[in-house]
Every structure is written in structure tokens, then in C-alpha cells.
Amino acid sequence: MANDKASDTPNEKQDKLDVLKSTQTVVKKALDKLGYPDEVFDLLKEPVRMMTVRIPVRMDDDSIKIFTGYRAQHNDAVGPTKGGVRFHPHVSEKEVKALSIWMSLKAGIVDLPYGGGKGGIICDPREMSFRELEGLSRGYVRAISQIVGPTKDIPAPDVFTNPQIMAWMMDEYSRIDEFNNPGFITGKPIVLGGSHGRESATAKGVTICIDEAIKKKGITLKDASVVIQGFGNAGSFLAKFLHDSGAKVVGISDAYGGLYDPDGLDIDYLLDRRDSFGTVTKLFNNTITNEELLELDCDILVPAAVANQITEENAHSINASIVVEAANGPTTLEATKILSERGILLVPDVLASAGGVTVSYFEWVQNNQGYYWSEEEIEEKLHKVMVKGFNQVYQTAETRRVDMRLASYMVGVRKMAEAARFRGWI
Ligand code: GLU
């Protein structure tokens, strides 16, 4: 099938990889489909609040390094804003803005009383010591403390941040606030008010979406072959859950390459050997590239790494019948169109990865009420929420004859627009 990539100017190419622009494009389409006037898009196309901070950290060699961080609050019409903080060298203002819009959409799809927020710090935690990371985490909280809080904006883990970092951040906020405040942040260690099931929640949510998606395609998990790009929090838990359910995980990858075995990989061995940043392929010689991994023959492909992995360049070569986006923004809009035309069922990021924020919500509720639920209770609640979200998006796609991405935006944006209207903002 012909496409226009050969004739794209460098600017056009860049635009197609601009996650903020492509998010705005779909938000606009969704609002148009729902019949909202232009001013609603004008309000929702950017975060209502965006803070840039500079964070000085004393490094182990006694030098001072200044880091740049961001916190974006997309829209607080529905409730306080909510979303993770990522530590990564590629963090940018644009990406944080787009990620905050996606958080609003996730909250809308799974019907949480939140708007979307997101934070990020430009840094490489793989090259920082434990103490340096502590200094950076505490410094970030001090810098954004005026605009966050348990009823304003509630951070959480994201790429390369974890329960330990949440614990430092919660401790720093509690010092500033002068009382113990676990509801300030989610994804904490259990002993500090964390929730059962939070660490594996994103992967659990993806698994529930896979269960629903395979029903639509008449596949059973026991006969399914799966390829997972990324072996971080989402990818590694997901590989384990799918492997334990009898699916054949034939490919996995990390930032350095991929592993492939048509008979199924030994997932328990790989989990045992991975480091805390999800790196494992360095231990092997016979690796494949991430590009090759995405094109492997399989039933279910799960991009669980970074943005812009499936583009118009490789969308025609994807050999899966279902693509489930566990990462944020792994498929460009052009690729979404190609996959949909090819009859591949795409479960979009704002739906598939909403399990994390859902259990974060449960954690916040438990912190607020001071009464804690069991792992089984959390799992049951998560299951109900995800199945409902999936079916709402799927039915919207069917009845409105739109692709799954547009359908998920239509479901996700509606509550926010209604709330803003009731408040008299638009
Ligand atoms: N960072 C996760 C996400 O992108 C979780 C956010 C949260 O738990 O608030 O969905």
C-alpha cells in the first residue's frame, strides 16, 4: 500500500513523531465527533498549569549539578490531577505535556475522580548513586511543593522511578507539610501506606485488556504467541503473567536488543537475571534488534517500552493480529491508521496502561480512609474497572465506526469536558 513517507520534508517527519501534536489532533477529532465547540479544544489542548524547576543536587564527588524538571497539570475540572514522575535523559517539556493529557484520558476511560498530571526530570538514574537519587527526589518535591498535594496533584512512579523514590518524595512532602501525609503520592512501599498490587498493576491491566481482546479475535491465551518490547516494570510483570497463564512468550527486548525463541523463552530465568532497569539482553550473544523484534510473527504484540516504535515505516510489516500498547505513545497516528486498515486490533495506551493509575487511586482511597484492602480485593476491583473501560471503548469504536484510538479519546475526554461545562469554565 502506498504511503507518503518518501515525500515527507524533515519538518513533516518531525511533526509525525511529535507526541503533543498527535495527541492534540486526536483530542480535536474526539471533541468534534462528540459535538463540542472549539473553545473546549482550546482549553484541553494544553495543560492548565506547567511548572519548570531547576534542582541543585550535591553529587558524590562534592560537585553541585543542576537538573531540570517539570510538572504538568492538564485539567483539574474532574478532581485533583494525578500522574507519574519519570527520570530519563529524554524527558522534555512537550513530552511531559502530552503525558499529562494522556493521564486525563486514562482517568476518564476508567472513570476515576481525577484529571491528568505528569512530571519528569532530565537525568540518567542508571548513572547516579542511591544518595544522589535521594537528593534529586527530595529537591524535586521541594521545588514543586506549592502546586502538589493530596487534594491538588498526586504524583506516582513512571519510567525509572520506583517505590523507594516515592518514599523519599513522601517523606520530604511530609516534612514540608509538618505531618505524615501518605496520600501525597502513590506507588509507595507497602509499609508506608502503599497498596497491594500497585507494582504489578499496569501489567495486570494490560493482561485484562489482552483477555478481552483475544475474545474478540477468537484466540485463546494457551494457543497464543506473544512478543513484548521492553522488560521494565510493565514488560517484565506482563511476561510473567502471560507465561504463567500458558501463553508462549516468543520475544522480549530491552534498550539494547531482543531475544527470540519460537518455542517460547524461559521467562523465569530472564526475570531472575534482569537488573533493576530491566536490562537482560546484554548477557546473550544471539540477540536481534528491536526493529526485528517488532516484526516477529506472533498473535499479540505488546510495545511496553518507549514512544514512536510503530510508525508508517514498519506498520505494514507488523505480523500480529492484536497490538496492545502498554507503553505511552508507542504507535504514531499514521501507523494507527495502517494497523486499523489491516484489520489488526489495536488496544490503545490510554486504555491498556490505565491499570497503574487505577490501583494508584485505590492506594489514595486507602490512605484517605486509613483502612487497607487485601490483594484479592484490589485484583477484583481492578478487573471490574478495566473490563468496563475496555468494553466502553470497544463498543464506541463499533457503534461510531471509528478506530480504537479515537474511540478511547472519545470516552476519555467526555467526562472532563462535561465537568468543565458544569463548572462554568466553557
Ligand atoms: N505513571 C503511570 C501512568 O502513566 C501511573 C500514574 C499513577 O499511578 O498515577 O499511568
Coordinates of C-alpha atoms and ligand atoms in Angstrom, one line a residue:
M1 CA 0.0 0.0 0.0
A2 CA 1.3 3.4 -0.9
N3 CA 2.2 6.0 1.7
D4 CA 3.7 9.4 1.6
K5 CA 6.8 8.9 3.8
A6 CA 9.3 9.2 0.9
S7 CA 7.9 12.7 0.1
D8 CA 7.9 14.0 3.7
T9 CA 10.0 17.0 4.4
P10 CA 12.2 16.8 7.6
N11 CA 9.6 19.1 9.3
E12 CA 6.7 16.8 8.4
K13 CA 8.6 13.8 9.6
Q14 CA 9.3 15.5 12.9
D15 CA 5.6 16.5 13.2
K16 CA 4.6 12.9 12.9
L17 CA 6.8 12.0 15.9
D18 CA 5.7 15.0 17.9
V19 CA 3.6 13.3 20.6
L20 CA 2.0 16.5 21.8
K21 CA 0.8 17.4 18.3
S22 CA -0.5 14.0 17.5
T23 CA -2.4 13.9 20.9
Q24 CA -3.9 17.3 20.2
T25 CA -5.0 16.0 16.7
V26 CA -6.9 13.1 18.2
V27 CA -8.4 15.2 21.1
K28 CA -9.7 17.6 18.5
K29 CA -11.2 14.8 16.4
A30 CA -12.8 13.2 19.5
L31 CA -14.4 16.6 20.6
D32 CA -15.6 17.2 17.1
K33 CA -17.2 13.7 17.0
L34 CA -18.9 14.4 20.3
G35 CA -20.2 17.8 19.1
Y36 CA -18.2 20.1 21.4
P37 CA -17.5 23.6 20.3
D38 CA -13.9 24.9 19.5
E39 CA -13.4 26.5 22.9
V40 CA -13.4 23.1 24.6
F41 CA -10.5 22.1 22.5
D42 CA -8.8 25.4 23.2
L43 CA -9.0 24.6 26.9
L44 CA -8.0 21.0 26.6
K45 CA -5.2 21.1 24.1
E46 CA -2.5 22.2 26.7
P47 CA -2.2 21.7 30.4
V48 CA -3.8 24.4 32.6
R49 CA -0.6 24.6 34.6
M50 CA 3.0 23.8 33.8
M51 CA 5.9 24.3 36.1
T52 CA 9.6 24.1 35.1
V53 CA 12.0 23.8 38.0
R54 CA 15.8 23.8 38.4
I55 CA 17.0 21.4 41.1
P56 CA 20.5 21.7 42.6
V57 CA 21.9 18.3 43.8
R58 CA 25.2 17.7 45.7
M59 CA 26.8 14.8 43.9
D60 CA 29.0 12.1 45.5
D61 CA 32.2 13.9 44.3
D62 CA 31.0 17.0 46.2
S63 CA 30.2 19.0 43.0
I64 CA 26.8 20.6 42.5
K65 CA 24.8 19.6 39.5
I66 CA 21.7 21.4 38.4
F67 CA 18.9 19.3 37.0
T68 CA 15.8 20.5 35.1
G69 CA 12.4 19.1 36.0
Y70 CA 8.7 19.6 35.0
R71 CA 5.3 19.2 36.4
A72 CA 2.3 19.5 34.1
Q73 CA -1.3 19.6 35.3
H74 CA -3.5 19.1 32.4
N75 CA -7.0 19.7 33.7
D76 CA -8.5 19.7 37.2
A77 CA -12.2 20.1 36.4
V78 CA -13.0 16.5 37.5
G79 CA -10.8 16.4 40.6
P80 CA -7.1 16.7 41.6
T81 CA -4.6 15.9 38.9
K82 CA -2.7 12.6 39.0
G83 CA 0.2 11.0 37.2
G84 CA 3.7 9.7 37.5
V85 CA 7.2 11.3 37.5
R86 CA 9.8 9.9 35.1
F87 CA 13.5 10.2 35.4
H88 CA 15.0 9.9 32.0
P89 CA 17.6 11.7 29.8
H90 CA 15.0 12.2 27.0
V91 CA 12.4 14.0 29.2
S92 CA 11.1 17.1 27.5
E93 CA 8.5 19.8 28.2
K94 CA 6.5 18.7 25.2
E95 CA 6.5 15.0 26.2
V96 CA 5.5 15.8 29.8
K97 CA 2.6 17.9 28.5
A98 CA 1.4 15.1 26.2
L99 CA 1.8 12.6 29.0
S100 CA -0.4 14.8 31.3
I101 CA -3.1 14.8 28.6
W102 CA -2.9 11.0 28.3
M103 CA -3.3 10.8 32.1
S104 CA -6.6 12.8 31.9
L105 CA -7.8 10.4 29.2
K106 CA -6.8 7.4 31.2
A107 CA -8.7 8.7 34.3
G108 CA -11.7 9.4 32.0
I109 CA -11.7 5.9 30.5
V110 CA -11.6 4.1 33.8
D111 CA -13.8 6.7 35.5
L112 CA -11.5 7.9 38.3
P113 CA -12.3 11.2 40.1
Y114 CA -9.1 12.8 38.7
G115 CA -7.7 15.0 36.0
G116 CA -4.3 14.2 34.4
G117 CA -0.9 15.3 35.6
K118 CA 2.7 14.3 34.8
G119 CA 6.2 15.1 35.9
G120 CA 9.7 14.4 34.7
I121 CA 13.3 15.2 35.4
I122 CA 16.0 15.2 32.7
C123 CA 18.6 12.8 34.2
D124 CA 20.0 9.3 33.8
P125 CA 19.3 7.4 37.0
R126 CA 21.4 4.5 35.6
E127 CA 24.5 6.6 36.2
M128 CA 23.5 8.0 39.6
S129 CA 24.2 6.7 43.1
F130 CA 21.5 5.9 45.7
R131 CA 22.3 9.1 47.6
E132 CA 22.3 11.3 44.5
L133 CA 18.9 9.9 43.6
E134 CA 17.6 10.7 47.0
G135 CA 18.9 14.3 46.8
L136 CA 17.3 14.7 43.4
S137 CA 13.9 13.2 44.5
R138 CA 13.7 15.4 47.6
G139 CA 14.9 18.5 45.7
Y140 CA 12.1 18.0 43.1
V141 CA 9.4 17.8 45.8
R142 CA 10.7 21.0 47.4
A143 CA 10.7 22.7 44.0
I144 CA 7.1 21.7 43.1
S145 CA 5.6 21.7 46.7
Q146 CA 3.4 24.7 46.1
I147 CA 1.4 23.1 43.4
V148 CA 1.1 19.5 44.5
G149 CA -0.6 17.8 47.5
P150 CA -3.1 15.1 48.3
T151 CA -6.1 17.2 47.1
K152 CA -4.3 19.1 44.4
D153 CA -2.0 16.9 42.4
I154 CA -0.8 13.4 43.3
P155 CA 2.5 12.1 41.8
A156 CA 3.3 8.4 41.3
P157 CA 6.0 6.2 39.7
D158 CA 6.8 6.2 35.9
V159 CA 9.8 5.3 33.8
F160 CA 12.8 4.7 36.0
T161 CA 11.1 5.7 39.3
N162 CA 10.1 3.2 41.9
P163 CA 8.7 2.7 45.5
Q164 CA 11.9 3.9 47.1
I165 CA 11.8 7.2 45.2
M166 CA 8.1 7.6 46.1
A167 CA 9.1 7.0 49.8
W168 CA 11.7 9.8 49.7
M169 CA 9.3 12.1 48.0
M170 CA 6.5 11.4 50.5
D171 CA 8.9 11.9 53.4
E172 CA 10.1 15.2 52.0
Y173 CA 6.5 16.4 51.5
S174 CA 5.5 15.3 55.0
R175 CA 8.4 17.4 56.4
I176 CA 7.3 20.4 54.5
D177 CA 3.6 19.9 55.5
E178 CA 4.6 19.1 59.1
F179 CA 2.5 15.9 59.3
N180 CA 2.6 12.4 57.9
N181 CA 0.9 12.6 54.6
P182 CA 0.8 9.3 52.7
G183 CA -1.9 10.4 50.3
F184 CA 0.5 12.9 48.7
I185 CA 1.9 10.2 46.4
T186 CA 1.1 6.7 45.3
G187 CA 3.3 3.7 44.4
K188 CA 4.8 3.8 47.9
P189 CA 6.3 0.7 49.6
I190 CA 3.5 -1.2 51.4
V191 CA 4.9 -0.3 54.9
L192 CA 4.5 3.4 54.1
G193 CA 0.8 3.1 53.0
G194 CA 1.4 1.6 49.6
S195 CA -1.3 -0.7 48.1
H196 CA -1.1 -4.4 47.4
G197 CA -0.9 -5.0 43.7
R198 CA 0.4 -1.5 42.8
E199 CA 3.8 -2.6 41.5
S200 CA 2.2 -5.1 39.0
A201 CA -0.9 -3.1 38.3
T202 CA 0.0 -1.7 34.9
A203 CA 0.9 -5.3 33.7
K204 CA -2.3 -6.7 35.3
G205 CA -4.4 -4.1 33.5
V206 CA -2.7 -5.0 30.2
T207 CA -3.4 -8.7 30.9
I208 CA -7.1 -7.9 31.4
C209 CA -7.2 -6.0 28.1
I210 CA -5.4 -8.9 26.4
D211 CA -8.1 -11.3 27.8
E212 CA -10.8 -9.1 26.4
A213 CA -9.1 -8.5 23.1
I214 CA -8.4 -12.2 22.3
K215 CA -12.1 -13.0 22.9
K216 CA -13.0 -10.6 20.1
K217 CA -10.4 -12.4 17.8
G218 CA -11.4 -15.9 18.8
I219 CA -7.9 -16.7 20.2
T220 CA -7.2 -18.4 23.5
L221 CA -4.2 -17.5 25.7
K222 CA -3.0 -21.1 25.8
D223 CA -2.5 -21.1 22.0
A224 CA -1.3 -17.5 21.7
S225 CA 2.3 -16.4 21.0
V226 CA 3.3 -13.1 22.4
V227 CA 6.1 -10.6 21.7
I228 CA 6.9 -7.9 24.4
Q229 CA 9.1 -4.9 23.6
G230 CA 10.6 -3.7 26.9
F231 CA 11.4 -5.6 30.1
G232 CA 10.8 -2.8 32.6
N233 CA 8.1 -2.7 35.2
A234 CA 5.2 -3.3 32.8
G235 CA 7.0 -5.6 30.4
S236 CA 8.6 -7.9 33.0
F237 CA 5.4 -8.4 35.1
L238 CA 3.4 -8.9 31.9
A239 CA 5.8 -11.6 30.6
K240 CA 5.5 -13.4 33.9
F241 CA 1.6 -13.2 34.0
L242 CA 1.3 -14.3 30.3
H243 CA 3.8 -17.1 30.7
D244 CA 2.1 -18.4 33.8
S245 CA -1.3 -18.4 32.0
G246 CA 0.1 -20.7 29.4
A247 CA 0.9 -18.2 26.6
K248 CA 4.1 -18.6 24.6
V249 CA 6.3 -15.5 25.1
V250 CA 8.5 -15.9 22.0
G251 CA 10.2 -12.5 22.1
I252 CA 11.3 -9.9 24.6
S253 CA 13.6 -6.9 24.4
D254 CA 15.3 -4.2 26.4
A255 CA 17.0 -0.9 25.3
Y256 CA 20.0 -2.9 24.0
G257 CA 18.3 -5.6 21.8
G258 CA 15.9 -8.5 21.7
L259 CA 15.7 -12.2 22.4
Y260 CA 13.7 -14.6 20.2
D261 CA 12.8 -18.3 20.6
P262 CA 9.9 -19.6 18.5
D263 CA 9.4 -22.4 21.1
G264 CA 9.0 -19.8 23.9
L265 CA 11.6 -18.1 26.1
D266 CA 12.4 -19.1 29.7
I267 CA 10.8 -16.2 31.3
D268 CA 11.6 -17.1 34.9
Y269 CA 15.3 -17.3 34.1
L270 CA 15.2 -13.9 32.3
L271 CA 13.4 -12.3 35.2
D272 CA 16.0 -13.7 37.6
R273 CA 18.8 -12.2 35.5
R274 CA 17.4 -8.8 34.7
D275 CA 18.7 -5.7 36.6
S276 CA 16.5 -3.1 38.2
F277 CA 16.4 -1.1 35.0
G278 CA 15.1 -4.1 33.1
T279 CA 18.3 -4.9 31.2
V280 CA 18.9 -8.5 30.4
T281 CA 19.9 -9.0 26.8
K282 CA 23.5 -7.9 27.3
L283 CA 24.1 -11.4 28.8
F284 CA 23.4 -13.0 25.4
N285 CA 25.3 -13.1 22.1
N286 CA 22.5 -14.2 19.8
T287 CA 20.3 -11.1 20.1
I288 CA 18.0 -9.5 17.5
T289 CA 17.4 -5.7 17.1
N290 CA 14.3 -4.0 18.5
E291 CA 13.2 -3.3 14.9
E292 CA 13.4 -7.1 14.1
L293 CA 11.5 -7.9 17.3
L294 CA 8.6 -5.7 16.4
E295 CA 8.1 -7.6 13.1
L296 CA 8.2 -11.1 14.5
D297 CA 5.3 -13.4 13.7
C298 CA 3.0 -13.6 16.7
D299 CA -0.6 -13.3 17.8
I300 CA -0.1 -10.5 20.3
L301 CA 2.5 -7.7 20.1
V302 CA 2.9 -5.6 23.2
P303 CA 5.1 -2.4 22.9
A304 CA 6.0 -1.8 26.5
A305 CA 9.0 0.5 26.1
V306 CA 9.1 4.0 24.7
A307 CA 7.2 6.2 22.3
N308 CA 7.1 6.1 18.4
Q309 CA 8.1 2.5 17.9
I310 CA 5.4 1.5 15.4
T311 CA 5.5 4.1 12.6
E312 CA 4.4 4.2 8.9
E313 CA 7.8 2.7 8.1
N314 CA 7.1 -0.6 9.8
A315 CA 3.3 -0.7 10.4
H316 CA 3.0 -2.7 7.1
S317 CA 5.4 -5.3 8.4
I318 CA 3.8 -5.9 11.8
N319 CA 2.9 -9.6 12.0
A320 CA 0.5 -9.7 14.9
S321 CA -3.3 -9.8 14.9
I322 CA -3.5 -7.8 18.2
V323 CA -1.3 -4.9 19.3
V324 CA -1.7 -3.9 23.0
E325 CA 0.1 -0.7 23.9
A326 CA 1.5 -1.0 27.4
A327 CA 3.9 1.9 26.8
N328 CA 2.7 5.5 26.4
G329 CA 2.6 6.6 22.8
P330 CA 4.3 3.6 21.0
T331 CA 2.3 3.9 17.8
T332 CA 2.2 7.0 15.6
L333 CA -1.1 8.2 14.1
E334 CA -0.1 7.2 10.6
A335 CA 0.7 3.7 11.9
T336 CA -2.6 3.5 13.8
K337 CA -4.4 4.1 10.5
I338 CA -2.4 1.4 8.7
L339 CA -2.9 -1.2 11.5
S340 CA -6.6 -0.4 11.6
E341 CA -6.9 -0.8 7.8
R342 CA -5.0 -4.1 8.0
G343 CA -7.7 -5.4 10.5
I344 CA -5.2 -5.5 13.4
L345 CA -7.0 -4.9 16.7
L346 CA -5.2 -2.1 18.5
V347 CA -5.8 -1.6 22.2
P348 CA -4.5 2.0 22.7
D349 CA -2.2 3.1 25.5
V350 CA -4.7 5.3 27.3
L351 CA -6.9 2.2 27.9
A352 CA -4.3 -0.6 28.1
S353 CA -2.0 1.1 30.6
A354 CA -4.7 2.5 32.8
G355 CA -4.3 -0.3 35.4
G356 CA -1.4 1.6 37.1
V357 CA -3.3 4.7 37.8
T358 CA -6.4 2.7 38.8
V359 CA -4.5 0.9 41.6
S360 CA -2.9 4.3 42.5
Y361 CA -6.4 5.6 43.0
F362 CA -7.2 2.6 45.3
E363 CA -4.0 3.4 47.2
W364 CA -5.0 7.0 47.6
V365 CA -8.5 6.0 48.8
Q366 CA -7.0 3.6 51.3
N367 CA -4.7 6.4 52.6
N368 CA -7.6 8.7 52.9
Q369 CA -9.8 6.2 54.8
G370 CA -6.9 4.7 56.8
Y371 CA -8.3 1.2 56.1
Y372 CA -6.4 -1.2 53.8
W373 CA -7.7 -3.8 51.4
S374 CA -6.3 -7.3 50.6
E375 CA -4.5 -8.2 47.4
E376 CA -7.7 -10.2 46.3
E377 CA -9.9 -7.2 46.9
I378 CA -7.6 -5.0 44.8
E379 CA -7.5 -7.5 42.0
E380 CA -11.2 -7.9 41.9
K381 CA -11.8 -4.1 41.8
L382 CA -9.1 -3.6 39.1
H383 CA -10.7 -6.3 37.0
K384 CA -14.1 -4.8 37.1
V385 CA -12.8 -1.3 36.2
M386 CA -10.6 -2.5 33.3
V387 CA -13.3 -4.7 31.7
K388 CA -15.8 -1.9 31.9
G389 CA -13.3 0.5 30.3
F390 CA -12.3 -1.9 27.5
N391 CA -15.9 -2.6 26.6
Q392 CA -16.9 1.0 26.6
V393 CA -14.1 1.8 24.2
Y394 CA -14.7 -1.3 22.0
Q395 CA -18.4 -0.5 21.8
T396 CA -17.8 3.1 20.9
A397 CA -15.4 2.0 18.1
E398 CA -18.1 -0.3 16.8
T399 CA -21.1 2.0 17.0
R400 CA -19.4 5.2 15.9
R401 CA -17.3 3.3 13.3
V402 CA -14.0 4.8 14.4
D403 CA -10.7 3.2 15.3
M404 CA -9.9 2.1 18.8
R405 CA -7.6 5.1 19.5
L406 CA -10.2 7.7 18.5
A407 CA -12.9 5.7 20.5
S408 CA -10.7 5.7 23.6
Y409 CA -10.2 9.5 23.3
M410 CA -14.0 10.0 22.9
V411 CA -14.6 8.0 26.0
G412 CA -11.7 9.6 27.9
V413 CA -12.5 13.3 27.1
R414 CA -16.2 13.3 27.7
K415 CA -16.3 13.5 31.5
M416 CA -13.6 16.2 31.6
A417 CA -15.5 18.4 29.1
E418 CA -18.8 17.9 31.0
A419 CA -17.2 18.7 34.3
A420 CA -15.6 21.9 32.8
R421 CA -19.0 22.9 31.4
F422 CA -20.8 22.4 34.7
R423 CA -18.2 24.5 36.5
G424 CA -19.0 27.2 34.0
W425 CA -15.5 27.3 32.5
I426 CA -16.6 26.8 28.9
Ligands
GLU1 N1 2.9 6.5 35.5 C1 1.7 5.7 35.4 C2 1.0 6.0 34.2 O1 1.5 6.6 33.2 C3 0.9 5.7 36.7 C4 0.4 7.0 37.1 C5 -0.3 6.9 38.5 O2 -0.3 5.9 39.1 O3 -0.8 8.0 38.9 O4 -0.2 5.7 34.0

